[in-house]
Coordinates of C-alpha atoms and ligand atoms in Angstrom, one line a residue:
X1 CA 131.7 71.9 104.0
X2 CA 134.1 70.3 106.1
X3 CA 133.5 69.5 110.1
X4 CA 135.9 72.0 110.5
X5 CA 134.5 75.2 108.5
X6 CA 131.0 74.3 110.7
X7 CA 132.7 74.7 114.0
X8 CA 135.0 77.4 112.5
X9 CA 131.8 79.2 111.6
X10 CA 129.8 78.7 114.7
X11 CA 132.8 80.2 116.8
X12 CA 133.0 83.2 114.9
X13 CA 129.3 83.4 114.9
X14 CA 129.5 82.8 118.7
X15 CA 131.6 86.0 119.4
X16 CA 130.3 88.2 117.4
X17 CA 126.3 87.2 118.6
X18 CA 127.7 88.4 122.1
X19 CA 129.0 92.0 121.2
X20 CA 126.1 92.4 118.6
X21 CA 123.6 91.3 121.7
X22 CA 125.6 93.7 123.9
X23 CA 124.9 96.4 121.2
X24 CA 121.4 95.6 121.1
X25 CA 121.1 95.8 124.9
X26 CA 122.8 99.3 125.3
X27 CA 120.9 100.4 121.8
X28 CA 117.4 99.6 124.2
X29 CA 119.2 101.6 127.5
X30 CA 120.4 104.3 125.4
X31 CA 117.1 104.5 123.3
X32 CA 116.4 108.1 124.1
X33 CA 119.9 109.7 123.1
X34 CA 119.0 108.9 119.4
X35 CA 116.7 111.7 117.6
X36 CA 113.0 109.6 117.4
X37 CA 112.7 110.6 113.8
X38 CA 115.7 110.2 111.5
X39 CA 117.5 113.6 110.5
X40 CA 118.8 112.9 107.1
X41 CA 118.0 114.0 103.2
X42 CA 116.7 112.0 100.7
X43 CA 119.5 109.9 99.2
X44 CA 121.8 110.4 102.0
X45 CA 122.0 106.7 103.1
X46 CA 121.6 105.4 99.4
X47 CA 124.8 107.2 98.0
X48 CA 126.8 106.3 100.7
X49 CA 126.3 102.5 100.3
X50 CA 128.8 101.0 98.0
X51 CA 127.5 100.5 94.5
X52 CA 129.0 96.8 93.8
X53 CA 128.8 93.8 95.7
X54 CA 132.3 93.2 97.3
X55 CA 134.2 91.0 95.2
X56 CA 136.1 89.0 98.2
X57 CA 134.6 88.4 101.8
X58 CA 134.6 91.3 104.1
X59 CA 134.7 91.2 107.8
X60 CA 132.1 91.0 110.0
X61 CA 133.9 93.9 111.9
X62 CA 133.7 96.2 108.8
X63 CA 130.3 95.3 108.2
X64 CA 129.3 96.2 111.5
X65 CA 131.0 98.9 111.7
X66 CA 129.2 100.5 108.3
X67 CA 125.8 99.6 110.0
X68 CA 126.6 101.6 113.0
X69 CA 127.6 104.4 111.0
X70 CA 125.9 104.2 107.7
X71 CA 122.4 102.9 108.8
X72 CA 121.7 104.0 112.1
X73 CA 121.5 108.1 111.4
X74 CA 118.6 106.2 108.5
X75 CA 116.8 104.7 111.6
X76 CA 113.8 106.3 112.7
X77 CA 113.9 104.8 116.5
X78 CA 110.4 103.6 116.7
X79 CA 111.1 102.0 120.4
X80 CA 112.0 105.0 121.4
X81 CA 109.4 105.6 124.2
X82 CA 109.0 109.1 122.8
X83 CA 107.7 107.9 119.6
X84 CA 104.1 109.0 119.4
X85 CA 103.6 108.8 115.5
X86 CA 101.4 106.8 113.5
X87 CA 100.6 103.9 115.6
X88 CA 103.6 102.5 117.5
X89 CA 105.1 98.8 116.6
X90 CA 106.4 98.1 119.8
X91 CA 108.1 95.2 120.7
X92 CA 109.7 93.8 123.6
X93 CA 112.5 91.9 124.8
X94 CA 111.4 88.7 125.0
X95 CA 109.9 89.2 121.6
X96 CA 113.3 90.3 120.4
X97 CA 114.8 87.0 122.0
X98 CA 112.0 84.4 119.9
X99 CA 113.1 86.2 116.6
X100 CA 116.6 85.3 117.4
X101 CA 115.8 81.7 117.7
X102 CA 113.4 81.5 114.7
X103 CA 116.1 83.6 112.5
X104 CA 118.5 80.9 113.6
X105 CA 116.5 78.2 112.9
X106 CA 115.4 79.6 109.7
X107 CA 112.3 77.1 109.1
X108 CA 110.0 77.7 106.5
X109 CA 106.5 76.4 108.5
X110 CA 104.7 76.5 105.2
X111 CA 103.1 73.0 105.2
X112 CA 102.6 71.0 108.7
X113 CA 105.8 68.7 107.4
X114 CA 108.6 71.3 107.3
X115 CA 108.0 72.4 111.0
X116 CA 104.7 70.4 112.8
X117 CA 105.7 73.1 116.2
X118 CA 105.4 76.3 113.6
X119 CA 102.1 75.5 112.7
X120 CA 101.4 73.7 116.0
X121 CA 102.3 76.7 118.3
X122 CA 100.6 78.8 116.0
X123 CA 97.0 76.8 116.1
X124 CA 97.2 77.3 119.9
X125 CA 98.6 80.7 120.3
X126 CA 95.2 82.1 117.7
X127 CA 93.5 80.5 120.6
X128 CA 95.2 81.9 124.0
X129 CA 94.5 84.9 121.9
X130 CA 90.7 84.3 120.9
X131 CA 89.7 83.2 124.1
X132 CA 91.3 86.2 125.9
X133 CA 89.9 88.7 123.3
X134 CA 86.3 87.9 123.4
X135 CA 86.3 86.4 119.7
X136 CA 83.5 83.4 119.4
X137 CA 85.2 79.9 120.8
X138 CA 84.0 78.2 117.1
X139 CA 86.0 80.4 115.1
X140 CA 90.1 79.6 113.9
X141 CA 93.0 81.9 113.9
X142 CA 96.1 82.0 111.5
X143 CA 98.4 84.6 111.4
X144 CA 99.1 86.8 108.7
X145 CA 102.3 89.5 107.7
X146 CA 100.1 92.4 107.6
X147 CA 96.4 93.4 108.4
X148 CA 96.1 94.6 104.8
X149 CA 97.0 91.3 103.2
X150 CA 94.2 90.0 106.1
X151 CA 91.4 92.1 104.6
X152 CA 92.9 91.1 100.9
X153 CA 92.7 87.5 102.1
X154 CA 89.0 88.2 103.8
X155 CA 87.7 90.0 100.7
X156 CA 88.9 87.2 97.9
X157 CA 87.3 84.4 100.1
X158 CA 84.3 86.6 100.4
X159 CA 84.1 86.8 96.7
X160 CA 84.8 83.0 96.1
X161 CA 82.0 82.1 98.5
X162 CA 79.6 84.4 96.9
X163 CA 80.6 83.1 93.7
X164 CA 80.5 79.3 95.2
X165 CA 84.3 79.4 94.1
X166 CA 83.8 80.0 90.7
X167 CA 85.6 83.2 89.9
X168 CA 88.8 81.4 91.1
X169 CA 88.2 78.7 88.0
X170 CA 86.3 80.5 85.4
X171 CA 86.8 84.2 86.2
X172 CA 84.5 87.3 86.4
X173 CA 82.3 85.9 83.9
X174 CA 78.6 86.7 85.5
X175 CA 80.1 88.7 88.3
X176 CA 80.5 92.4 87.4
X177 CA 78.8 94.6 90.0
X178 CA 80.4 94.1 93.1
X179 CA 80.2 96.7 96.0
X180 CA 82.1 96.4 99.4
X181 CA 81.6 98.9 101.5
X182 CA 83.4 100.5 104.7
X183 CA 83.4 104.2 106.3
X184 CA 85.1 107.1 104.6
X185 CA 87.2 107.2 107.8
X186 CA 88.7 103.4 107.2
X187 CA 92.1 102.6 106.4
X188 CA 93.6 102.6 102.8
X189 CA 94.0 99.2 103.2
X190 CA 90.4 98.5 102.0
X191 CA 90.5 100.5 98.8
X192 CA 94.0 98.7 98.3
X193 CA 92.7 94.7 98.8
X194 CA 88.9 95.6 96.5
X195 CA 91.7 96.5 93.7
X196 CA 93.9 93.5 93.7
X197 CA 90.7 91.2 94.5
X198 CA 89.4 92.6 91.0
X199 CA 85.9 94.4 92.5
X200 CA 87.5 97.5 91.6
X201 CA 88.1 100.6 93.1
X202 CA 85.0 102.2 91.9
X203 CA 83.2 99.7 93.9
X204 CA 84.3 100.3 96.8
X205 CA 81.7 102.5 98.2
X206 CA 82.6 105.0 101.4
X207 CA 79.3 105.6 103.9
X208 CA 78.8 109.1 105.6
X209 CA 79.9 109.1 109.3
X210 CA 78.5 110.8 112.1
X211 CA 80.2 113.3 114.3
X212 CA 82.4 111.2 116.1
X213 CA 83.5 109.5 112.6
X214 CA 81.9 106.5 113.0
X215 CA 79.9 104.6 110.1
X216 CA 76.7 105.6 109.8
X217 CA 74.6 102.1 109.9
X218 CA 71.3 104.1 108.7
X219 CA 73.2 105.5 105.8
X220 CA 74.7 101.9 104.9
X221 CA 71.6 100.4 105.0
X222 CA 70.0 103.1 102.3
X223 CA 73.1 102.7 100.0
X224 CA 72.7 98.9 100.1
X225 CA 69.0 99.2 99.1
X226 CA 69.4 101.5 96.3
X227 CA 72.4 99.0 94.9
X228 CA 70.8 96.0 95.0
X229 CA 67.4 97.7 93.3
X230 CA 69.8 99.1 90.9
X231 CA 71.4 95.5 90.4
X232 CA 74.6 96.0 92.2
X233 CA 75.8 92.7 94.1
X234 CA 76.7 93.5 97.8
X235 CA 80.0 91.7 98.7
X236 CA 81.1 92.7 101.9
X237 CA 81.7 95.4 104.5
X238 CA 84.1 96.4 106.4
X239 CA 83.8 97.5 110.0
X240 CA 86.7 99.8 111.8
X241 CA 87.3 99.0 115.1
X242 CA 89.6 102.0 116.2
X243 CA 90.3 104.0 112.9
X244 CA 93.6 104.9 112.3
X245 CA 93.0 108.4 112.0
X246 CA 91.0 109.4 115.0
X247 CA 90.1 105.3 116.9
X248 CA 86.7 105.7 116.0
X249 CA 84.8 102.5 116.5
X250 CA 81.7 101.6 114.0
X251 CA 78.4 100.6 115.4
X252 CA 79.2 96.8 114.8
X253 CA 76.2 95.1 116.4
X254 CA 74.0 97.5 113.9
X255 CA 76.4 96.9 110.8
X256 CA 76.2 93.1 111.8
X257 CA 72.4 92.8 111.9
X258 CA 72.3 94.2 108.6
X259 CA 75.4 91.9 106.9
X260 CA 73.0 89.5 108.3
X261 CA 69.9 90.5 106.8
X262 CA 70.9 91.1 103.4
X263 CA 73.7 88.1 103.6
X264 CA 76.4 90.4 103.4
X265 CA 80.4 89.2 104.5
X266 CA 81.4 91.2 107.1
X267 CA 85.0 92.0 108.0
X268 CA 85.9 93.3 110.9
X269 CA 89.4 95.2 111.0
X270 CA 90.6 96.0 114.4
X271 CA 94.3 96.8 113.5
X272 CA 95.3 98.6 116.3
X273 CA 92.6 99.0 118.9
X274 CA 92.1 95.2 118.9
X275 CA 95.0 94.9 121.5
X276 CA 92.0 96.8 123.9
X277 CA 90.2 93.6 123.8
X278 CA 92.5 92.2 126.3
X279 CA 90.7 94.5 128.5
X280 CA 87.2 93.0 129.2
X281 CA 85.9 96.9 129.7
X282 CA 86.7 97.6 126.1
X283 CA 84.8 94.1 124.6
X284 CA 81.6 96.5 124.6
X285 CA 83.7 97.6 121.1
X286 CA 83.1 93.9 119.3
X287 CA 79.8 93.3 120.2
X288 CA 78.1 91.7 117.0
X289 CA 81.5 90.1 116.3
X290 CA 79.3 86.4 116.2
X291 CA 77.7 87.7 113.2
X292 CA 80.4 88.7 111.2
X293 CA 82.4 86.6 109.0
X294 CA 86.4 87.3 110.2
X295 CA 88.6 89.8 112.2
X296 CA 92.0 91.3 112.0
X297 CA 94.5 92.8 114.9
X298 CA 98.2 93.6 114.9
X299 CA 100.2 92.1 117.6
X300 CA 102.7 94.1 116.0
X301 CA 101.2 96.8 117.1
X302 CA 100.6 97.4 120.5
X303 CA 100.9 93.8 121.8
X304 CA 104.9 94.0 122.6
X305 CA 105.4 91.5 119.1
X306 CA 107.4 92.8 116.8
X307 CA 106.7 93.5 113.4
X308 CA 105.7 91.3 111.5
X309 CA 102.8 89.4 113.3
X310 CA 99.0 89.8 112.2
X311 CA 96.5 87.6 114.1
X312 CA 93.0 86.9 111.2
X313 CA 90.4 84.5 112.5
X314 CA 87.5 83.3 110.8
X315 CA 84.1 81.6 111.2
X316 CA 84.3 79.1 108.6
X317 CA 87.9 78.3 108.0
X318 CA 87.0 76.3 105.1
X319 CA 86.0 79.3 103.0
X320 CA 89.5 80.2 103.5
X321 CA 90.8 76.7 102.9
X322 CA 88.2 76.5 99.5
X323 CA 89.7 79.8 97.9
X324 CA 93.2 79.4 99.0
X325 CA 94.2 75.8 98.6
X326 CA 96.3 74.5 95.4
X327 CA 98.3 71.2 95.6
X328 CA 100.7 70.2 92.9
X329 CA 102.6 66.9 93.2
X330 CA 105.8 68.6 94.6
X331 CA 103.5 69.3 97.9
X332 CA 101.9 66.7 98.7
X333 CA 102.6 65.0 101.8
X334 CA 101.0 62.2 103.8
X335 CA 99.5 64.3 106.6
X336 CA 98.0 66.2 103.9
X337 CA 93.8 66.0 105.3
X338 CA 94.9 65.1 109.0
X339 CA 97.1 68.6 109.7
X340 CA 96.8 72.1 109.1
X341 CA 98.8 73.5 106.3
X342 CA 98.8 77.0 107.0
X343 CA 99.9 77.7 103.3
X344 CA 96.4 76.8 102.3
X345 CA 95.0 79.6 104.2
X346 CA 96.1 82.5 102.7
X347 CA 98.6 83.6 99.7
X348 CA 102.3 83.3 100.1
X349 CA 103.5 80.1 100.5
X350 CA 106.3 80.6 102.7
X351 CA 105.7 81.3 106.5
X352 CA 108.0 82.7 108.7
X353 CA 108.1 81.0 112.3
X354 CA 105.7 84.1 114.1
X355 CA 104.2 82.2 116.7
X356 CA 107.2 81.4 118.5
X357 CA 107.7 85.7 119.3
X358 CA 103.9 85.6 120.6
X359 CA 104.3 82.9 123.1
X360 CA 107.4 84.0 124.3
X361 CA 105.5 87.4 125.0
X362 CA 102.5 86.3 126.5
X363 CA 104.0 84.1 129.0
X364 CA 106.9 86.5 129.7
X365 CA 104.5 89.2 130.7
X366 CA 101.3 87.2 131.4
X367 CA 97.5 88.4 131.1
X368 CA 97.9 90.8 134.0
X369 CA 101.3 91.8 133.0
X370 CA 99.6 92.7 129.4
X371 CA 96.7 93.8 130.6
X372 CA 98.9 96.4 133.1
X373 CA 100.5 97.9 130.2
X374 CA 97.3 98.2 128.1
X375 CA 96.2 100.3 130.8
X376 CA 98.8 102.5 131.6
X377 CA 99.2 103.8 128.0
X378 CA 95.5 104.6 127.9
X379 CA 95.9 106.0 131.6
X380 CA 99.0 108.6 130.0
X381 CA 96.6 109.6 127.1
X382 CA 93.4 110.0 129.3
X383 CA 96.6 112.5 131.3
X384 CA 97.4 114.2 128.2
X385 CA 93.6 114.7 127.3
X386 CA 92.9 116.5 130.4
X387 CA 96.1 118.5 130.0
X388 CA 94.8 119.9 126.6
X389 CA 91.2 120.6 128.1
X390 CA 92.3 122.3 130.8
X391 CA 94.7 124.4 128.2
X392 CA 92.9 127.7 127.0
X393 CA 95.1 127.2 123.9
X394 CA 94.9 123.9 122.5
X395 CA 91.4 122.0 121.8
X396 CA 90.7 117.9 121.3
X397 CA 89.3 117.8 117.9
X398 CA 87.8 114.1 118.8
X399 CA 87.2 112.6 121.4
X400 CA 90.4 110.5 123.1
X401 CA 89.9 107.2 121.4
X402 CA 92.0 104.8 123.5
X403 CA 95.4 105.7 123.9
X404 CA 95.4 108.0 121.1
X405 CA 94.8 111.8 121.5
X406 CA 93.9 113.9 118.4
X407 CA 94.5 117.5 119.5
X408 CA 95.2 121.0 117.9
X409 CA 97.1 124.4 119.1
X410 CA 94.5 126.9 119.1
X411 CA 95.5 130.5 120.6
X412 CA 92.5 132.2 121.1
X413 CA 92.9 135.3 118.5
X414 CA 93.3 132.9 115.3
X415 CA 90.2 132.5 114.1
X416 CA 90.9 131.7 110.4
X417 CA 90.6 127.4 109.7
X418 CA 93.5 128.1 107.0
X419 CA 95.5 130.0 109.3
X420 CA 95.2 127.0 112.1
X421 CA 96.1 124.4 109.7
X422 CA 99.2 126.0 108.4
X423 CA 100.1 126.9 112.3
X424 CA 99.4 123.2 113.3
X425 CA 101.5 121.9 110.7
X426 CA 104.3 123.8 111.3
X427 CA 104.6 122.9 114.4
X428 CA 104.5 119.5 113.8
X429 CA 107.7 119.9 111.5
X430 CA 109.5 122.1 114.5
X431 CA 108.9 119.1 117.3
X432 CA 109.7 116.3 114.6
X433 CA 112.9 118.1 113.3
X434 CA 113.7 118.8 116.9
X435 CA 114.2 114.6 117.2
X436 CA 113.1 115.0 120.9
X437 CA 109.5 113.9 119.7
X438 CA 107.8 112.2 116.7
X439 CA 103.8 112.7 116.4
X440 CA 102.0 112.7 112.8
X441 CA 98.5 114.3 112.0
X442 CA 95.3 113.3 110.6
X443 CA 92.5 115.9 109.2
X444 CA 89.8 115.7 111.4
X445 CA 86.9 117.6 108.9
X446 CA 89.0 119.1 107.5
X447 CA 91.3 120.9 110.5
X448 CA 94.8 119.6 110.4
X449 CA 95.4 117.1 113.4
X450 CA 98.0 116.4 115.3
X451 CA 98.2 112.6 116.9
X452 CA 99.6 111.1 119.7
X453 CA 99.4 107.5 120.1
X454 CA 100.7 106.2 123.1
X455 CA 101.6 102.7 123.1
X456 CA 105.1 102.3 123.2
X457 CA 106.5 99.1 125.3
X458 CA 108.1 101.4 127.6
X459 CA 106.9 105.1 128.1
X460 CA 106.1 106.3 131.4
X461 CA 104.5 109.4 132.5
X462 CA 107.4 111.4 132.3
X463 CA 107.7 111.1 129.1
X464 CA 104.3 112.4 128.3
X465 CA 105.0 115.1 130.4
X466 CA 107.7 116.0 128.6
X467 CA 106.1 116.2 125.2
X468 CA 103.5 117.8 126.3
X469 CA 105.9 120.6 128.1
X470 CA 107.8 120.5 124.0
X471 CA 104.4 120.8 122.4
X472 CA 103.7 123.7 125.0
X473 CA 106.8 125.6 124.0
X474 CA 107.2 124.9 120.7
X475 CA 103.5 126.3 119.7
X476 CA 104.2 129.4 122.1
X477 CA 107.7 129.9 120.1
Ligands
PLP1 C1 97.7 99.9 110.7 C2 96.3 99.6 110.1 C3 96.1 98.8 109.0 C4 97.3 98.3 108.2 O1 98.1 97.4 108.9 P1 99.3 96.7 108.2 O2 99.6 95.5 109.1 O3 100.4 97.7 108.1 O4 98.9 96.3 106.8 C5 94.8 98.5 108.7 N1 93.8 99.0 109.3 C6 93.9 99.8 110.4 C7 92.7 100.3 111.1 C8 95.2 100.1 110.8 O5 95.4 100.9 111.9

């Protein structure tokens, strides 16, 4: 490339970084003019994309042009502060403005070598965020894609360490009758890392909750009786801090004192709800974490990060290190025993530059500016709760967890549980199709639920308000 192609290239790349950045700015003012859940039909964006790589260059004009009007009626608009589905992934401006840089960087922070500030940053933003969480001092941080690939990552190293790493050399041989074991409420995510990690899904055994779908500690501690007398080898459990179908919380300091007695791993996955713990009233939900073995959260959930950014520490990062690490010649280096490579921690080997979007975030808004937002999105839900106890026609099927309300419509009249559900789900469809609102449902029981989490960076009261007038309507309609 010659001097003058570079300079060429950065120019161009210059002027269209400002009217891309202007786009992105009006896309954030104009957020709510967009339908929250994308209208189209299956295939609709597929067979309108061109079927052949262009042949010659195209310009960046066209290209934006097509993403404007090819790939934005395919966006669901999940900053959109009237996006109450599923849990929110909110991010943030100055969030935004860190994956700019680290996109134009484009380092690959895999060993301490190809970026010593990626892995750097990273070692002390686990610990701005332990120590403001209420996770034990002693324990290391490393951050993950995904919270499932942090429970894959916790179960594998709970399997080498039972095994004293010797399924990773010689295989299963010995070890056949694993059991981990989580609540039937618990996120798929579990089922999904005991397959990969070979205990199977069979083994993967669901306890009982109680009325408020939380694990049922006296039911856990039966099952793991009866297993080990009927020679099954307890591996791990898996505690839900905040489930995603209803933000129950298990009984951890019980679940801990008995992964304790009977040298069980314990995992703790706090995927959503572990954003709360920024809130010292709502560190009552970890007590017992000193007795488990790790923990996940999701900054890319409701901690104004975006997606992708999964925060897993760990008691003894050397179990991770033990099951993780592999060193052929091609990467070694000579800081290899003096500096964290963060590749040896966990199973891809690349590692995008996430810590840089977290520091940016916590120092832009700062602990109370974090700590305001956290409690203004469980001060609209604990608003929208009373709205539907006050209302003779809708009913809280749990408890508000959170920010999250799980909630049905309920005329009196309708008796029949087959008769709600189909009602309840219909008029989830009407408000979604409507793209003035987006909320999904759980099953609560049984009943068909509908959800609202909100978490989004930016909704306000009035936008509660709002939904709950649509909801209102829509189920009278
Ligand atoms: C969202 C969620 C997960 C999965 O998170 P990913 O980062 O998408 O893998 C796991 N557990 C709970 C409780 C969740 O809410």
């Amino acid at each position: 490339v010659k001097e003058s192609d570079i300079n060429k290239s950065s120019e161009e790349f210059r002027k269209y970084a400002h009217q891309f950045v202007d786009w992105m700015a009006d896309y954030m003012k104009d957020i709510e003019q967009y339908p929250v859940k994308s209208q189209v039909e299956p295939r609709d964006i597929y067979d309108k994309i061109k079927n052949k790589i262009p042949t010659k260059s195209e310009s960046l004009d066209n290209i934006f042009q097509d993403f404007k009007d090819l790939i934005i009626p395919g966006i669901t608009h999940w900053q959109s502060p009237n996006y109450f589905a599923y849990f929110p992934a909110n991010t943030s401006p100055p969030s935004i403005l860190a994956e700019m840089l680290s996109a134009t960087m484009g380092i690959q922070g895999m060993k301490w070598e190809t970026s010593p500030a990626s892995t750097e940053l990273e070692e002390k933003m686990m610990e701005w965020l332990r120590d403001n969480m209420g996770i034990p001092k002693q324990w290391t941080g490393v951050i993950h894609d995904s919270a499932s690939m942090a429970t894959l990552v916790s179960i594998i190293t709970a399997r080498e360490v039972f095994s004293k790493y010797n399924i990773n050399k010689e295989g299963f041989e010995g070890f056949t009758k694993f059991r981990v074991y989580c609540s039937e409420e618990t996120h798929s995510s579990i089922e999904k890392g005991a397959k990969i990690a070979g205990i199977g899904q069979k083994n993967v055994i669901k306890i009982t909750t109680n009325d408020r779908l939380e694990l049922r500690h006296d039911l856990l501690l039966e099952q793991i009786k009866t297993d080990i007398s009927n020679g099954y080898q307890p591996l791990c459990i898996i505690a839900a801090i905040g489930t995603t179908g209803t933000m129950s919380i298990d009984p951890l300091e019980d679940i801990s004192n008995i992964a304790k007695e009977f040298k069980i791993w314990l995992h703790v996955d706090a995927a959503y709800a572990g954003s709360a713990l920024f809130l010292p009233e709502y560190r009552y939900m970890i007590k017992g974490i000193k007795k488990a073995d790790s923990f996940v959260f999701n900054p890319h959930k409701w901690l104004f990060t975006n997606f992708d950014c999964t925060a897993y520490f760990m008691k003894d990062k050397h179990a991770a290190i033990n099951t993780f690490s592999i060193l052929p010649e091609y990467l070694k280096t000579q800081t290899d025993g003096i500096v964290s490579n963060h590749c040896d921690w966990g199973i891809p080997l690349g590692r995008r530059f996430r810590s840089l979007k977290l520091w940016f975030v916590m120092r832009y808004y700062g602990l109370e500016g974090i700590q305001r937002k956290l409690r203004h999105h469980i001060n609209l839900a604990i608003w929208l709760e009373s709205k539907i106890i006050e209302s003779s026609d809708f009913e809280l099927l749990t408890p508000r967890g959170l920010n999250l309300v799980c909630f049905r419509y309920k005329p009196a009249g309708i008796k029949d549980e087959e008769k709600l559900n189909k009602l309840n789900e219909k008029l989830m469809h009407k408000l979604n199709a409507s793209g003035s609102i987006y909320l999904t449902h759980t099953r609560v029981k049984g009943s068909f639920t509908l959800r609202m989490a909100i978490g989004q960076t930016n909704v306000e009261k009035s936008h509660i308000e709002n939904a709950w007038i649509l909801i209102k309507k829509a189920a009278n309609k």
